[in-house]
Amino acid sequence: MKKLVSLLFAVLLPTSALAADKALTVKGSDTMVILVQRWAEEYMKKNPDSRLQVTGGGTGTGLAALINGTTEIAAASRPMKDAEKQKLRARFNTLGQEFAVAKDGVTFYVNAKNPVASLTVEQLRSIYLGDVGNWKELGGPDQPIVLYSRENSSGTYVFVKDELLKGQDYAPTAQTLPGTAAVVNAVAKELWGVGYGGAAYAAGIKPLKMKLGEGTEVSADLENVKSGKYPLSRNLFFYTRGRPSPEAKAFIDFCLSPEGQQVVSKVGYFPVK
Amino acid sequence: METAVPIQLTAPRATPASRRRMLKEKLIAAGITAVGFTGIAAIVLILVFVAKEALPLLLDPDARHEASFAKMFLPQVVREGRPATFMWQPVSDIPKVSMIPLFVGTLKVTAVSMLLAVPLGIAGALFASEFAPRRLREFIKPTVELLAGIPSVVLGFFALMVLATPMQELFGFTYRLNAVVAGVGLALAIVPVIFTVAEDALTAVPRSYREASLALGATQWETAWKVVLPAAAPGILAACVLGLGRAIGETMIVLMASGNAAIVSPAFGDSVRSLSATIAAEMGEVVVGSPHYSLLFFIGVELFLFTFVLNMVASLWTRRMVGRLSGKVA
């Protein structure tokens, strides 16, 4: 029996130590977690002895982990804030290195039965600021608008707040849900609801087109997001503390390679190249 | 411990064997006392830790500026040219930290769930203890107690996916997820609590009460309503308070089924954000040590104090009622 146990130890210990040694951690944005997982799967298929550990938690969490030194790569759905860069500099004397790895358009959804098909950026802003509360004012039927938003820990929440609302506050009537999937599910069930999220999730409901001017409407598709014509498009980033380690660099290079960018399209985001 | 001392005194000349036994007994008593105090120590330590994390709101000038008591409890102007309102939006350039929407939210959900669960729980307990035939009673009791074992996340899921849409159609709510849906989901969780404790209290009423009442010509219903129910009142009150405590603190059901919009309004059809759900939703992401972090711990302290005061008032009230009732009987 004793022999067996010691044998087990002999087998288990070195491998687990080895795995812990080589595991490259990517932590951050919930929007990106599926994408990063796909990348990691493909990458590990090509490099069987590499170990990657992918976790979500939100952009804020990922960047905090980067600053605390507990992750090698942080996945972020927004650029790093100055305050975060300051913290990184105080701890590690680096400003961090940024890699734009994919593009995403924040899409606004309505229920498939809602006759409204496109809105201007200003209209969306007044909806989310709570100035407009009825579809009647936007060319729809006389029905109250039911607002859906994300929890304030989400990168998408901050992105919409900064880019659409220009830093102002969401209307207090905006309901906060724990994930884009929950928002999609809610809007699919709420006839007069409106919500937002990554383009990757926009299945089963009607994505709103963005009205730019007279007669020009853009949807959040590949061309418009890539060219920046779609007003609410954003880069998705990887951050490392300083110059990436060889393992981290190999992984990031893979993500940016044509093969990696193909994964991006497959998951439903837009390639950067 | 005190009981051990007289025993020692009454034993005039202890043999070594009995002395050893006494020592053993003392050790056991000390052990049990220590276990008893562990529970109290745990509660005290939890409160101390939670309060310690909330303390920067009083001590740290930054936090005090961002989340002063005036900002937490008085209306603030959040947009220029608008009247002052209560707003909870702690992640913002200028954080809005009013607690009022959260109080309103917790109050609304709790009120709905208690309005449903108290009559249901007590009526069910009265039926089970006074009217149900024995076989039926032996079926009802374990079944309801089984209901108490359903994880709250399952009840929340049920309220979110099954209850919400039919209720919206039935009552014409603007919001699919609102205080009523969350309250109904919550009632499912607290009915078994109230039922179980109330049923025990009713069953504990001595048989002689019932026999005396029936012998004096009261009907079964009169006996149940006018004799057994008042006699069990302290226990039933305790049942309601336990249910209320659970309702205030319950997180998962409310988090899933209330929509979590921090609205201050009297309408029960509006979405609400409760104190407990706010902690659960925001704690995962918050920067440790920031004013927002302290604020969440402060909410925890508030919840703790609410349930603490509630339990204390209830136990005082129960004691007084027991005194009154037993005085009347004697």
mmCIF file of C-alpha atoms in Angstrom, chain A residues 47-182:
data_model
loop_
_atom_site.group_PDB
_atom_site.id
_atom_site.type_symbol
_atom_site.label_atom_id
_atom_site.label_comp_id
_atom_site.label_asym_id
_atom_site.label_seq_id
_atom_site.Cartn_x
_atom_site.Cartn_y
_atom_site.Cartn_z
ATOM 1 C CA ASN A 47 1.629 23.055 -29.205
ATOM 2 C CA PRO A 48 0.687 20.000 -27.145
ATOM 3 C CA ASP A 49 3.119 20.682 -24.285
ATOM 4 C CA SER A 50 1.929 24.228 -23.674
ATOM 5 C CA ARG A 51 -0.574 24.890 -20.889
ATOM 6 C CA LEU A 52 -3.018 27.801 -20.923
ATOM 7 C CA GLN A 53 -5.449 28.782 -18.240
ATOM 8 C CA VAL A 54 -8.308 31.066 -19.329
ATOM 9 C CA THR A 55 -10.642 32.761 -16.856
ATOM 10 C CA GLY A 56 -13.233 35.524 -17.128
ATOM 11 C CA GLY A 57 -14.404 37.799 -14.346
ATOM 12 C CA GLY A 58 -14.523 41.071 -16.235
ATOM 13 C CA THR A 59 -12.037 43.535 -17.677
ATOM 14 C CA GLY A 60 -11.575 45.273 -14.330
ATOM 15 C CA THR A 61 -10.730 42.001 -12.627
ATOM 16 C CA GLY A 62 -8.300 41.023 -15.367
ATOM 17 C CA LEU A 63 -6.428 44.311 -15.260
ATOM 18 C CA ALA A 64 -6.383 44.217 -11.451
ATOM 19 C CA ALA A 65 -4.864 40.733 -11.669
ATOM 20 C CA LEU A 66 -2.262 42.045 -14.102
ATOM 21 C CA ILE A 67 -1.392 44.843 -11.677
ATOM 22 C CA ASN A 68 -1.273 42.390 -8.757
ATOM 23 C CA GLY A 69 0.988 40.076 -10.748
ATOM 24 C CA THR A 70 -1.389 37.100 -10.688
ATOM 25 C CA THR A 71 -1.923 36.851 -14.426
ATOM 26 C CA GLU A 72 0.469 36.967 -17.337
ATOM 27 C CA ILE A 73 -1.985 38.353 -19.887
ATOM 28 C CA ALA A 74 -5.067 40.444 -19.170
ATOM 29 C CA ALA A 75 -7.932 40.374 -21.673
ATOM 30 C CA ALA A 76 -9.685 43.744 -21.818
ATOM 31 C CA SER A 77 -12.703 45.010 -23.725
ATOM 32 C CA ARG A 78 -11.644 48.618 -23.147
ATOM 33 C CA PRO A 79 -8.317 50.446 -23.136
ATOM 34 C CA MET A 80 -6.466 50.565 -19.844
ATOM 35 C CA LYS A 81 -7.335 53.609 -17.759
ATOM 36 C CA ASP A 82 -4.698 56.100 -16.676
ATOM 37 C CA ALA A 83 -5.268 55.216 -13.032
ATOM 38 C CA GLU A 84 -4.558 51.579 -13.840
ATOM 39 C CA LYS A 85 -1.407 52.491 -15.757
ATOM 40 C CA GLN A 86 -0.230 54.521 -12.768
ATOM 41 C CA LYS A 87 -0.756 51.563 -10.467
ATOM 42 C CA LEU A 88 1.138 49.301 -12.846
ATOM 43 C CA ARG A 89 4.006 51.764 -12.964
ATOM 44 C CA ALA A 90 4.105 52.052 -9.191
ATOM 45 C CA ARG A 91 4.286 48.268 -8.829
ATOM 46 C CA PHE A 92 6.411 47.149 -11.777
ATOM 47 C CA ASN A 93 7.803 50.331 -13.279
ATOM 48 C CA THR A 94 6.236 49.551 -16.666
ATOM 49 C CA LEU A 95 3.333 51.081 -18.510
ATOM 50 C CA GLY A 96 2.111 47.768 -19.843
ATOM 51 C CA GLN A 97 2.025 46.635 -23.427
ATOM 52 C CA GLU A 98 -1.139 46.708 -25.451
ATOM 53 C CA PHE A 99 -2.137 44.345 -28.262
ATOM 54 C CA ALA A 100 -5.335 44.937 -30.196
ATOM 55 C CA VAL A 101 -6.363 41.360 -30.968
ATOM 56 C CA ALA A 102 -9.940 41.668 -32.282
ATOM 57 C CA LYS A 103 -12.708 44.160 -32.951
ATOM 58 C CA ASP A 104 -16.212 44.188 -31.594
ATOM 59 C CA GLY A 105 -19.276 46.315 -32.246
ATOM 60 C CA VAL A 106 -21.563 47.027 -29.298
ATOM 61 C CA THR A 107 -24.949 46.215 -30.721
ATOM 62 C CA PHE A 108 -28.290 47.385 -29.390
ATOM 63 C CA TYR A 109 -31.102 44.874 -29.546
ATOM 64 C CA VAL A 110 -34.858 45.120 -29.517
ATOM 65 C CA ASN A 111 -37.471 42.387 -29.565
ATOM 66 C CA ALA A 112 -37.980 40.858 -33.008
ATOM 67 C CA LYS A 113 -41.595 42.116 -33.021
ATOM 68 C CA ASN A 114 -40.626 45.749 -32.428
ATOM 69 C CA PRO A 115 -41.238 47.803 -35.620
ATOM 70 C CA VAL A 116 -38.353 50.189 -34.859
ATOM 71 C CA ALA A 117 -35.370 49.063 -36.942
ATOM 72 C CA SER A 118 -32.825 51.848 -36.655
ATOM 73 C CA LEU A 119 -31.975 54.705 -34.308
ATOM 74 C CA THR A 120 -29.452 57.514 -34.284
ATOM 75 C CA VAL A 121 -26.697 57.651 -31.701
ATOM 76 C CA GLU A 122 -28.439 60.675 -30.121
ATOM 77 C CA GLN A 123 -31.723 58.791 -29.859
ATOM 78 C CA LEU A 124 -30.015 55.870 -28.162
ATOM 79 C CA ARG A 125 -28.273 58.253 -25.813
ATOM 80 C CA SER A 126 -31.530 59.908 -24.782
ATOM 81 C CA ILE A 127 -33.108 56.490 -24.271
ATOM 82 C CA TYR A 128 -30.346 55.387 -21.932
ATOM 83 C CA LEU A 129 -30.220 58.734 -20.133
ATOM 84 C CA GLY A 130 -33.934 58.343 -19.469
ATOM 85 C CA ASP A 131 -34.970 61.458 -21.418
ATOM 86 C CA VAL A 132 -37.038 59.440 -23.877
ATOM 87 C CA GLY A 133 -39.285 56.861 -22.256
ATOM 88 C CA ASN A 134 -41.747 55.878 -24.964
ATOM 89 C CA TRP A 135 -41.357 54.213 -28.365
ATOM 90 C CA LYS A 136 -43.897 56.746 -29.706
ATOM 91 C CA GLU A 137 -41.206 59.429 -29.665
ATOM 92 C CA LEU A 138 -38.971 57.247 -31.859
ATOM 93 C CA GLY A 139 -41.544 56.366 -34.486
ATOM 94 C CA GLY A 140 -42.826 53.255 -32.764
ATOM 95 C CA PRO A 141 -46.111 52.462 -31.029
ATOM 96 C CA ASP A 142 -47.273 54.127 -27.802
ATOM 97 C CA GLN A 143 -45.466 51.802 -25.410
ATOM 98 C CA PRO A 144 -43.017 52.483 -22.576
ATOM 99 C CA ILE A 145 -39.380 51.614 -23.241
ATOM 100 C CA VAL A 146 -38.004 48.977 -20.886
ATOM 101 C CA LEU A 147 -34.262 49.476 -20.474
ATOM 102 C CA TYR A 148 -31.770 46.703 -19.960
ATOM 103 C CA SER A 149 -28.185 47.315 -18.983
ATOM 104 C CA ARG A 150 -25.301 45.280 -17.584
ATOM 105 C CA GLU A 151 -23.980 45.078 -14.034
ATOM 106 C CA ASN A 152 -21.515 47.870 -13.321
ATOM 107 C CA SER A 153 -18.652 45.377 -13.179
ATOM 108 C CA SER A 154 -18.911 44.704 -16.915
ATOM 109 C CA GLY A 155 -16.550 46.187 -19.490
ATOM 110 C CA THR A 156 -19.462 46.703 -21.858
ATOM 111 C CA TYR A 157 -21.257 48.752 -19.181
ATOM 112 C CA VAL A 158 -18.279 51.077 -18.945
ATOM 113 C CA PHE A 159 -17.838 51.195 -22.732
ATOM 114 C CA VAL A 160 -21.445 52.248 -23.349
ATOM 115 C CA LYS A 161 -21.297 54.697 -20.473
ATOM 116 C CA ASP A 162 -18.157 56.331 -21.871
ATOM 117 C CA GLU A 163 -18.859 56.166 -25.590
ATOM 118 C CA LEU A 164 -22.634 56.545 -25.801
ATOM 119 C CA LEU A 165 -23.529 58.486 -22.664
ATOM 120 C CA LYS A 166 -20.289 60.504 -22.612
ATOM 121 C CA GLY A 167 -19.706 59.615 -18.980
ATOM 122 C CA GLN A 168 -23.169 60.567 -17.764
ATOM 123 C CA ASP A 169 -25.298 58.244 -15.673
ATOM 124 C CA TYR A 170 -27.646 55.572 -16.920
ATOM 125 C CA ALA A 171 -31.315 56.197 -16.212
ATOM 126 C CA PRO A 172 -32.166 54.654 -12.841
ATOM 127 C CA THR A 173 -34.883 52.608 -14.542
ATOM 128 C CA ALA A 174 -32.264 50.600 -16.433
ATOM 129 C CA GLN A 175 -32.361 47.026 -15.184
ATOM 130 C CA THR A 176 -28.957 45.475 -14.683
ATOM 131 C CA LEU A 177 -28.400 41.892 -15.716
ATOM 132 C CA PRO A 178 -25.376 39.693 -15.103
ATOM 133 C CA GLY A 179 -24.351 38.928 -18.696
ATOM 134 C CA THR A 180 -24.996 39.592 -22.353
ATOM 135 C CA ALA A 181 -26.788 36.245 -22.640
ATOM 136 C CA ALA A 182 -29.163 37.360 -19.877
#
